Tab-separated table of C-alpha atoms in Angstrom:
chain	number	residue	atom	x	y	z
W	18	MET	CA	17.126	-14.847	-26.735
W	19	SER	CA	19.997	-14.235	-23.578
W	20	GLU	CA	20.377	-16.435	-20.660
W	21	PRO	CA	18.270	-15.326	-17.821
W	22	LEU	CA	20.517	-13.751	-15.001
W	23	ARG	CA	22.353	-15.256	-11.828
W	24	ILE	CA	22.489	-13.827	-8.442
W	25	ILE	CA	23.765	-14.356	-5.467
W	26	ILE	CA	22.708	-12.664	-2.501
W	27	SER	CA	24.459	-13.036	0.462
W	28	GLY	CA	24.200	-12.246	4.107
W	29	GLY	CA	22.246	-12.509	6.981
W	30	GLY	CA	21.945	-12.673	10.881
W	31	THR	CA	19.203	-10.632	11.518
W	32	GLY	CA	15.798	-9.535	9.808
W	33	GLY	CA	17.743	-6.286	9.750
W	34	HIS	CA	20.217	-7.859	7.471
W	35	ILE	CA	16.973	-10.561	5.709
W	36	PHE	CA	14.191	-8.246	4.867
W	37	PRO	CA	15.897	-5.851	2.639
W	38	ALA	CA	17.294	-9.186	0.927
W	39	LEU	CA	14.193	-10.472	0.208
W	40	SER	CA	12.709	-7.076	-0.657
W	41	ILE	CA	15.890	-7.092	-3.243
W	42	ALA	CA	14.950	-10.470	-4.505
W	43	GLY	CA	11.611	-9.794	-5.311
W	44	ALA	CA	12.440	-6.386	-6.621
W	45	ILE	CA	14.919	-7.667	-9.201
W	46	ARG	CA	12.110	-10.976	-10.267
W	47	ALA	CA	9.663	-8.240	-10.688
W	48	LEU	CA	11.569	-6.753	-13.272
W	49	LYS	CA	13.309	-9.856	-14.799
W	50	PRO	CA	10.774	-12.645	-13.698
W	51	ASP	CA	13.597	-15.931	-14.936
W	52	THR	CA	16.561	-14.224	-13.106
W	53	GLU	CA	17.663	-17.666	-10.954
W	54	PHE	CA	18.693	-16.913	-6.937
W	55	LEU	CA	20.801	-18.438	-4.694
W	56	PHE	CA	21.144	-17.215	-1.565
W	57	VAL	CA	24.096	-17.555	1.651
W	58	GLY	CA	24.256	-17.376	4.852
W	59	ALA	CA	25.361	-18.577	7.880
W	60	GLU	CA	24.877	-22.383	9.172
W	61	GLY	CA	22.347	-22.142	12.094
W	62	ARG	CA	20.944	-18.373	11.625
W	63	MET	CA	17.572	-17.163	10.644
W	64	GLU	CA	18.650	-16.982	7.416
W	65	MET	CA	18.929	-20.232	7.016
W	66	GLN	CA	14.942	-20.724	7.689
W	67	ARG	CA	13.493	-17.276	6.487
W	68	VAL	CA	14.931	-17.722	2.841
W	69	PRO	CA	13.194	-20.906	2.318
W	70	ALA	CA	10.113	-19.631	3.246
W	71	ALA	CA	9.944	-17.003	1.171
W	72	GLY	CA	10.906	-19.419	-1.577
W	73	TYR	CA	14.320	-19.161	-2.337
W	74	LYS	CA	17.152	-21.854	-2.068
W	75	ILE	CA	19.880	-21.149	0.452
W	76	ILE	CA	23.648	-22.523	1.413
W	77	GLY	CA	24.795	-22.136	4.423
W	78	LEU	CA	28.396	-21.156	5.666
W	79	PRO	CA	29.937	-22.502	9.043
W	80	VAL	CA	31.281	-18.637	9.533
W	81	ALA	CA	30.963	-17.280	13.008
W	82	GLY	CA	32.151	-13.639	14.458
W	83	PHE	CA	34.878	-12.731	16.103
W	84	ASP	CA	35.005	-12.940	19.933
W	85	ARG	CA	35.742	-9.308	20.872
W	86	LYS	CA	35.960	-10.592	24.442
W	87	HIS	CA	37.492	-13.720	24.804
W	88	ILE	CA	40.645	-13.850	22.127
W	89	LEU	CA	41.364	-17.275	22.642
W	90	ARG	CA	37.782	-18.484	20.890
W	91	ASN	CA	38.400	-16.484	17.567
W	92	ILE	CA	41.522	-19.427	16.777
W	93	ALA	CA	37.833	-21.423	15.944
W	94	VAL	CA	36.592	-18.757	14.391
W	95	LEU	CA	39.855	-18.089	12.003
W	96	TRP	CA	38.772	-22.320	11.116
W	97	LYS	CA	35.993	-21.448	10.563
W	98	LEU	CA	36.391	-18.689	7.919
W	99	LEU	CA	38.587	-21.030	6.367
W	100	ARG	CA	36.142	-23.365	5.715
W	101	SER	CA	33.647	-20.850	4.671
W	102	ARG	CA	36.196	-19.184	1.929
W	103	ILE	CA	36.381	-22.591	0.518
W	104	LYS	CA	32.931	-23.237	0.385
W	105	ALA	CA	31.865	-20.130	-1.206
W	106	ARG	CA	34.496	-20.599	-3.701
W	107	GLN	CA	33.270	-24.223	-4.806
W	108	ILE	CA	29.431	-22.085	-4.322
W	109	VAL	CA	30.413	-19.329	-6.791
W	110	ARG	CA	32.412	-21.608	-9.367
W	111	ASP	CA	29.192	-24.082	-9.289
W	112	PHE	CA	26.481	-21.240	-9.986
W	113	ARG	CA	28.346	-19.142	-11.925
W	114	PRO	CA	26.808	-16.158	-11.087
W	115	ASN	CA	26.966	-12.575	-12.883
W	116	VAL	CA	26.452	-10.569	-9.936
W	117	VAL	CA	26.935	-11.064	-5.950
W	118	VAL	CA	25.025	-8.763	-3.647
W	119	GLY	CA	25.907	-8.322	-0.262
W	120	VAL	CA	23.487	-7.249	2.497
W	121	GLY	CA	25.676	-7.786	5.390
W	122	GLY	CA	26.610	-9.894	8.257
W	123	TYR	CA	28.697	-12.871	8.831
W	124	ALA	CA	28.414	-14.744	5.353
W	125	SER	CA	28.103	-11.657	2.719
W	126	GLY	CA	32.595	-11.407	3.959
W	127	PRO	CA	33.708	-14.905	2.543
W	128	THR	CA	30.839	-15.266	-0.014
W	129	LEU	CA	31.591	-10.867	-1.334
W	130	ASN	CA	35.289	-11.871	-1.024
W	131	VAL	CA	35.684	-14.856	-3.207
W	132	ALA	CA	33.074	-13.128	-5.775
W	133	GLU	CA	36.011	-10.264	-6.307
W	134	ALA	CA	39.016	-12.540	-6.220
W	135	MET	CA	37.517	-14.133	-9.391
W	136	GLY	CA	36.398	-10.746	-11.418
W	137	ILE	CA	32.496	-11.120	-10.513
W	138	PRO	CA	31.259	-7.957	-10.131
W	139	THR	CA	29.393	-7.245	-6.299
W	140	LEU	CA	27.508	-4.954	-5.071
W	141	ILE	CA	26.672	-3.644	-1.289
W	142	GLN	CA	23.708	-2.867	0.459
W	143	GLU	CA	25.369	-1.011	3.726
W	144	GLN	CA	21.316	-0.339	6.138
W	145	ASN	CA	22.749	1.342	9.111
W	146	SER	CA	24.550	5.111	9.167
W	147	TYR	CA	27.514	3.792	10.967
W	148	ALA	CA	29.071	0.770	8.249
W	149	GLY	CA	30.027	-2.504	9.502
W	150	VAL	CA	33.373	-3.870	9.443
W	151	THR	CA	32.973	-6.169	6.630
W	152	ASN	CA	31.295	-3.775	4.569
W	153	LYS	CA	33.717	-1.500	4.779
W	154	LEU	CA	36.165	-3.997	4.318
W	155	LEU	CA	34.498	-5.266	0.854
W	156	ALA	CA	34.130	-1.645	-0.014
W	157	LYS	CA	37.408	-0.786	-1.869
W	158	HIS	CA	36.492	-3.421	-4.666
W	159	ALA	CA	32.439	-3.649	-4.894
W	160	ARG	CA	31.081	-1.602	-7.562
W	161	ARG	CA	28.332	0.022	-6.173
W	162	ILE	CA	27.660	0.768	-2.417
W	163	CYS	CA	23.987	1.459	-1.986
W	164	VAL	CA	23.453	3.323	1.391
W	165	ALA	CA	20.338	4.987	3.587
W	166	TYR	CA	21.798	7.505	5.098
W	167	GLU	CA	23.929	10.871	3.667
W	168	GLY	CA	27.275	11.683	4.667
W	169	MET	CA	28.446	7.552	4.067
W	170	GLU	CA	32.002	8.920	2.628
W	171	ARG	CA	33.452	8.788	5.723
W	172	PHE	CA	33.242	4.919	5.085
W	173	PHE	CA	33.170	4.092	1.319
W	174	PRO	CA	34.787	5.431	-2.039
W	175	ALA	CA	31.966	8.139	-2.364
W	176	ASP	CA	32.561	7.585	-6.528
W	177	LYS	CA	30.568	4.085	-5.995
W	178	ILE	CA	28.027	4.953	-3.228
W	179	MET	CA	24.294	5.601	-4.116
W	180	LEU	CA	21.906	6.730	-1.609
W	181	THR	CA	19.186	4.183	-1.931
W	182	GLY	CA	17.285	3.838	1.162
W	183	ASN	CA	16.557	0.357	2.943
W	184	PRO	CA	14.024	-1.682	1.410
W	185	VAL	CA	11.612	-2.629	3.299
W	186	ARG	CA	8.326	-5.014	3.803
W	187	GLN	CA	5.969	-4.079	1.100
W	188	SER	CA	3.114	-5.652	2.717
W	189	LEU	CA	3.497	-2.713	5.368
W	190	THR	CA	2.139	-0.790	2.826
W	191	GLU	CA	-0.554	-2.360	1.452
W	192	CYS	CA	-2.746	-2.428	4.513
W	193	LYS	CA	-6.533	-2.157	3.603
W	194	LEU	CA	-8.389	-1.246	6.620
W	195	SER	CA	-8.600	2.169	8.029
W	196	ARG	CA	-6.678	2.798	11.029
W	197	ALA	CA	-10.655	3.015	12.649
W	198	GLU	CA	-10.880	-0.783	11.661
W	199	ALA	CA	-7.680	-1.892	12.257
W	200	ILE	CA	-7.872	-0.858	15.884
W	201	ALA	CA	-11.348	-2.147	16.281
W	202	LYS	CA	-9.887	-5.393	15.282
W	203	LEU	CA	-7.585	-5.446	17.727
W	204	GLY	CA	-11.065	-4.871	19.831
W	205	PHE	CA	-9.896	-1.459	21.662
W	206	ASP	CA	-11.819	1.896	21.337
W	207	PRO	CA	-11.072	3.837	18.412
W	208	ILE	CA	-11.542	6.996	19.941
W	209	ARG	CA	-8.438	6.601	22.842
W	210	PRO	CA	-4.685	6.703	21.748
W	211	VAL	CA	-2.934	3.474	20.357
W	212	ILE	CA	0.593	2.796	21.362
W	213	LEU	CA	2.523	0.207	19.568
W	214	ILE	CA	5.714	-1.279	21.204
W	215	ILE	CA	8.019	-3.522	18.905
W	216	GLY	CA	11.431	-4.943	20.036
W	217	GLY	CA	12.549	-7.224	17.382
W	218	SER	CA	11.319	-10.758	16.543
W	219	LEU	CA	13.487	-11.625	19.413
W	220	GLY	CA	12.046	-9.129	21.564
W	221	ALA	CA	14.140	-6.573	23.481
W	222	ARG	CA	14.715	-7.527	27.574
W	223	THR	CA	15.055	-3.589	28.628
W	224	ILE	CA	11.747	-2.367	26.533
W	225	ASN	CA	9.785	-5.574	28.133
W	226	GLU	CA	11.462	-4.594	31.541
W	227	SER	CA	10.406	-0.903	31.050
W	228	VAL	CA	6.603	-1.980	30.677
W	229	LEU	CA	6.839	-4.295	33.326
W	230	SER	CA	7.901	-1.405	36.426
W	231	GLN	CA	4.940	1.024	35.286
W	232	LEU	CA	2.203	-1.359	34.870
W	233	SER	CA	0.211	1.171	37.440
W	234	THR	CA	1.120	4.260	35.496
W	235	ILE	CA	-0.787	1.804	32.152
W	236	ALA	CA	-3.683	1.019	33.664
W	237	GLU	CA	-4.372	4.481	34.963
W	238	SER	CA	-3.861	6.129	31.494
W	239	ARG	CA	-6.554	6.745	29.057
W	240	VAL	CA	-3.518	4.855	26.365
W	241	GLN	CA	-4.223	1.628	23.837
W	242	ILE	CA	-0.989	-0.420	24.224
W	243	ILE	CA	-0.204	-3.594	22.107
W	244	TRP	CA	3.153	-5.723	23.253
W	245	GLN	CA	4.731	-7.319	21.366
W	246	THR	CA	7.576	-9.235	23.418
W	247	GLY	CA	9.418	-11.258	21.305
W	248	SER	CA	8.657	-15.149	21.597
W	249	TYR	CA	12.082	-15.501	23.824
W	250	TYR	CA	10.308	-13.294	26.694
W	251	PHE	CA	6.716	-14.509	26.148
W	252	ASN	CA	6.185	-17.375	28.524
W	253	ASP	CA	8.247	-15.170	31.392
W	254	ILE	CA	5.835	-12.288	30.970
W	255	LYS	CA	3.259	-13.890	31.301
W	256	GLN	CA	3.689	-15.530	34.130
W	257	ARG	CA	4.791	-12.161	36.017
W	258	LEU	CA	1.405	-10.475	34.301
W	259	SER	CA	-0.961	-12.996	36.223
W	260	GLN	CA	0.918	-12.409	39.186
W	261	GLN	CA	0.910	-8.486	39.065
W	262	GLY	CA	-2.124	-8.356	37.279
W	263	CYS	CA	-2.577	-7.135	33.386
W	264	PRO	CA	-4.020	-3.931	32.885
W	265	PRO	CA	-7.052	-3.885	30.509
W	266	ASN	CA	-5.625	-1.841	27.903
W	267	LEU	CA	-2.654	-3.759	27.460
W	268	LYS	CA	-2.344	-6.678	24.836
W	269	VAL	CA	0.356	-8.626	25.094
W	270	THR	CA	1.992	-10.942	22.645
W	271	ASP	CA	4.988	-12.472	21.447
W	272	PHE	CA	4.458	-11.918	17.996
W	273	ILE	CA	2.664	-9.516	15.110
W	274	SER	CA	1.864	-11.493	12.273
W	275	HIS	CA	-0.457	-8.198	10.443
W	276	MET	CA	2.389	-5.800	10.966
W	277	ASP	CA	0.685	-4.068	8.415
W	278	GLU	CA	-2.534	-3.916	10.312
W	279	ALA	CA	-0.380	-3.059	13.638
W	280	TYR	CA	1.323	-0.225	12.521
W	281	ARG	CA	-1.768	1.140	10.667
W	282	ALA	CA	-3.401	1.366	14.309
W	283	ALA	CA	-0.612	3.481	15.765
W	284	ASP	CA	-0.456	6.453	16.841
W	285	LEU	CA	3.115	6.203	18.412
W	286	VAL	CA	5.685	3.411	17.849
W	287	ILE	CA	8.505	2.390	20.672
W	288	SER	CA	11.006	0.738	18.746
W	289	ARG	CA	14.693	-0.493	19.063
W	290	ALA	CA	16.916	1.478	16.311
W	291	GLY	CA	17.586	-1.211	13.626
W	292	ALA	CA	17.743	0.200	10.343
W	293	SER	CA	15.622	-1.390	9.123
W	294	SER	CA	12.665	-0.331	11.436
W	295	ILE	CA	13.794	3.077	10.691
W	296	SER	CA	13.085	3.141	7.377
W	297	GLU	CA	9.752	0.897	7.956
W	298	LEU	CA	8.826	4.373	10.441
W	299	CYS	CA	9.724	6.912	7.918
W	300	LEU	CA	8.280	4.751	4.903
W	301	LEU	CA	4.893	4.602	7.149
W	302	GLY	CA	5.231	8.299	8.328
W	303	LYS	CA	4.877	6.844	12.187
W	304	PRO	CA	5.814	9.256	14.826
W	305	SER	CA	8.177	7.077	17.512
W	306	ILE	CA	10.537	6.761	20.528
W	307	LEU	CA	13.469	5.064	19.225
W	308	VAL	CA	15.405	3.288	22.412
W	309	PRO	CA	19.272	1.433	20.719
W	310	SER	CA	20.841	-1.127	21.659
W	311	PRO	CA	23.403	-0.951	23.269
W	312	ASN	CA	24.629	-4.720	22.516
W	313	VAL	CA	25.520	-4.419	18.648
W	314	ALA	CA	28.996	-3.010	16.790
W	315	GLU	CA	29.833	0.169	16.638
W	316	ASP	CA	26.566	0.899	18.568
W	317	HIS	CA	25.242	1.504	15.345
W	318	GLN	CA	21.388	1.803	16.650
W	319	THR	CA	22.605	5.024	17.970
W	320	HIS	CA	23.448	6.787	15.276
W	321	ASN	CA	20.668	5.253	13.383
W	322	ALA	CA	18.166	6.950	15.518
W	323	MET	CA	20.545	10.475	16.168
W	324	ALA	CA	19.906	10.484	12.315
W	325	LEU	CA	16.258	10.872	13.082
W	326	VAL	CA	16.713	12.776	16.411
W	327	ASN	CA	18.605	15.314	14.628
W	328	ARG	CA	15.507	15.714	12.141
W	329	GLU	CA	12.663	15.829	15.125
W	330	ALA	CA	11.778	12.787	13.498
W	331	ALA	CA	12.014	10.712	16.459
W	332	LEU	CA	12.419	10.469	20.084
W	333	LEU	CA	15.385	8.877	22.303
W	334	VAL	CA	15.255	7.110	25.459
W	335	ARG	CA	18.727	5.446	26.096
W	336	ASP	CA	18.230	2.107	26.958
W	337	ALA	CA	20.594	2.893	30.567
W	338	GLU	CA	17.791	5.636	30.987
W	339	ALA	CA	14.593	3.272	29.506
W	340	THR	CA	13.094	1.391	33.063
W	341	ASN	CA	12.214	4.790	34.145
W	342	GLN	CA	11.725	7.354	31.589
W	343	LEU	CA	10.395	5.202	28.604
W	344	ILE	CA	6.872	4.504	29.245
W	345	PRO	CA	5.477	7.932	30.811
W	346	LEU	CA	7.521	9.694	28.158
W	347	ALA	CA	5.393	7.427	25.713
W	348	LEU	CA	2.285	8.328	27.290
W	349	LYS	CA	3.308	11.788	27.245
W	350	THR	CA	3.799	11.640	23.784
W	351	ALA	CA	0.385	9.812	22.719
W	352	THR	CA	-1.519	12.221	23.728
W	353	ASP	CA	0.166	15.180	22.329
W	354	ASP	CA	-1.650	15.650	18.592
W	355	ALA	CA	0.921	18.327	17.911
W	356	LYS	CA	3.995	16.539	19.168
W	357	LEU	CA	3.226	13.111	17.012
W	358	ARG	CA	2.295	15.734	13.725
W	359	THR	CA	5.648	16.898	13.405
W	360	LEU	CA	7.178	13.798	14.205
W	361	ALA	CA	4.691	12.036	11.517
W	362	ASN	CA	5.676	14.830	8.901
W	363	ASN	CA	9.501	14.856	9.920
W	364	ALA	CA	9.754	11.089	9.711
W	365	LYS	CA	7.992	10.886	6.109
W	366	SER	CA	10.080	13.583	4.895
W	367	MET	CA	13.278	11.368	5.356
W	368	ALA	CA	11.751	7.867	3.409
W	369	PHE	CA	13.076	6.322	0.033
W	370	ASN	CA	10.232	5.243	-1.919
W	371	ASP	CA	10.770	2.228	-4.262
W	372	SER	CA	14.073	1.129	-2.543
W	373	ALA	CA	13.964	-2.095	-3.655
W	374	ILE	CA	13.295	-1.595	-7.544
W	375	VAL	CA	15.380	1.764	-7.670
W	376	ILE	CA	18.547	-1.155	-6.066
W	377	ALA	CA	17.741	-4.130	-8.707
W	378	LYS	CA	18.627	-1.780	-11.286
W	379	GLU	CA	21.880	-1.104	-10.350
W	380	VAL	CA	22.115	-5.295	-9.529
W	381	ILE	CA	21.106	-5.659	-13.118
W	382	LYS	CA	23.005	-3.000	-14.583
W	383	LEU	CA	25.648	-4.703	-13.428
W	384	ALA	CA	25.067	-8.322	-13.894
W	385	GLU	CA	24.333	-7.607	-17.559
W	386	LEU	CA	27.757	-5.955	-18.173
């Protein structure tokens, strides 16, 4: 009887890295239940809580990203990188993985670099349409590079690329409620359109300010809105709404625990353009207005969004224009059934089904070599 596979999955920093990592691990476990996993993340980042909560062991590296605005601070960053390489080498030696998977983020650099130097096969999963610096550096020695968008040959060796799409949270596709039931559970009227506003787990300041600046317009509309403010902004927004008055057709929350039900209720979604969010919208066939964050490397969220916009699968409002344009466009679109159908159908046509399983099979194939 062969020994169980041993797999390291490294990366994190944001939900956009963590959700795919956990989905890949779950798919591998479904195919090879006795597989042993070890996650390697960055100390102080959200993976250090999210991964153990999902039932996996994780070790943190003292790694940090380079500061492009304050060059001198990078002396400390380089020292952390050196310490991270030393710790990553010890982790790989102790765990003895058959394969190491990188999902992007600070921690994946030292971990995969060390594994490649030790002759251990590596696989990279790039979520965005514009590749991150870490993955571009690691690609030279990676055995396989799984991507979510076409045209990634401009970043990676073409013979290593596999178009797989991004793994998404499996629970999103398993909602048992109908649209009417999901809307009723929110306390809304199933006859009227519903807009879901999400800005990520921490929220998005521009999107939140766009809502606050249009409260009277929202109150006068027949559209109903579920607004996830993010935990960082929630208390301040509640205070401002208590002073300005919250429209009865606006439901405010810091976090949505049943995201599958919120998506099921929504006729239109307003979101940042992170890779995981876009993959979820496509898989579920949800019409969306995307507001790319300007505070990301290489402006990759705009590249992500344009991949949909160019195929009439989403609308785009730039961050600098959102305060004035976002809510009026959303209210107009939510009542345009023909536009919603076009966006939904085109988004659905861009979806990848079973991405996690496809990637898992590639990981297992490398591990068994």
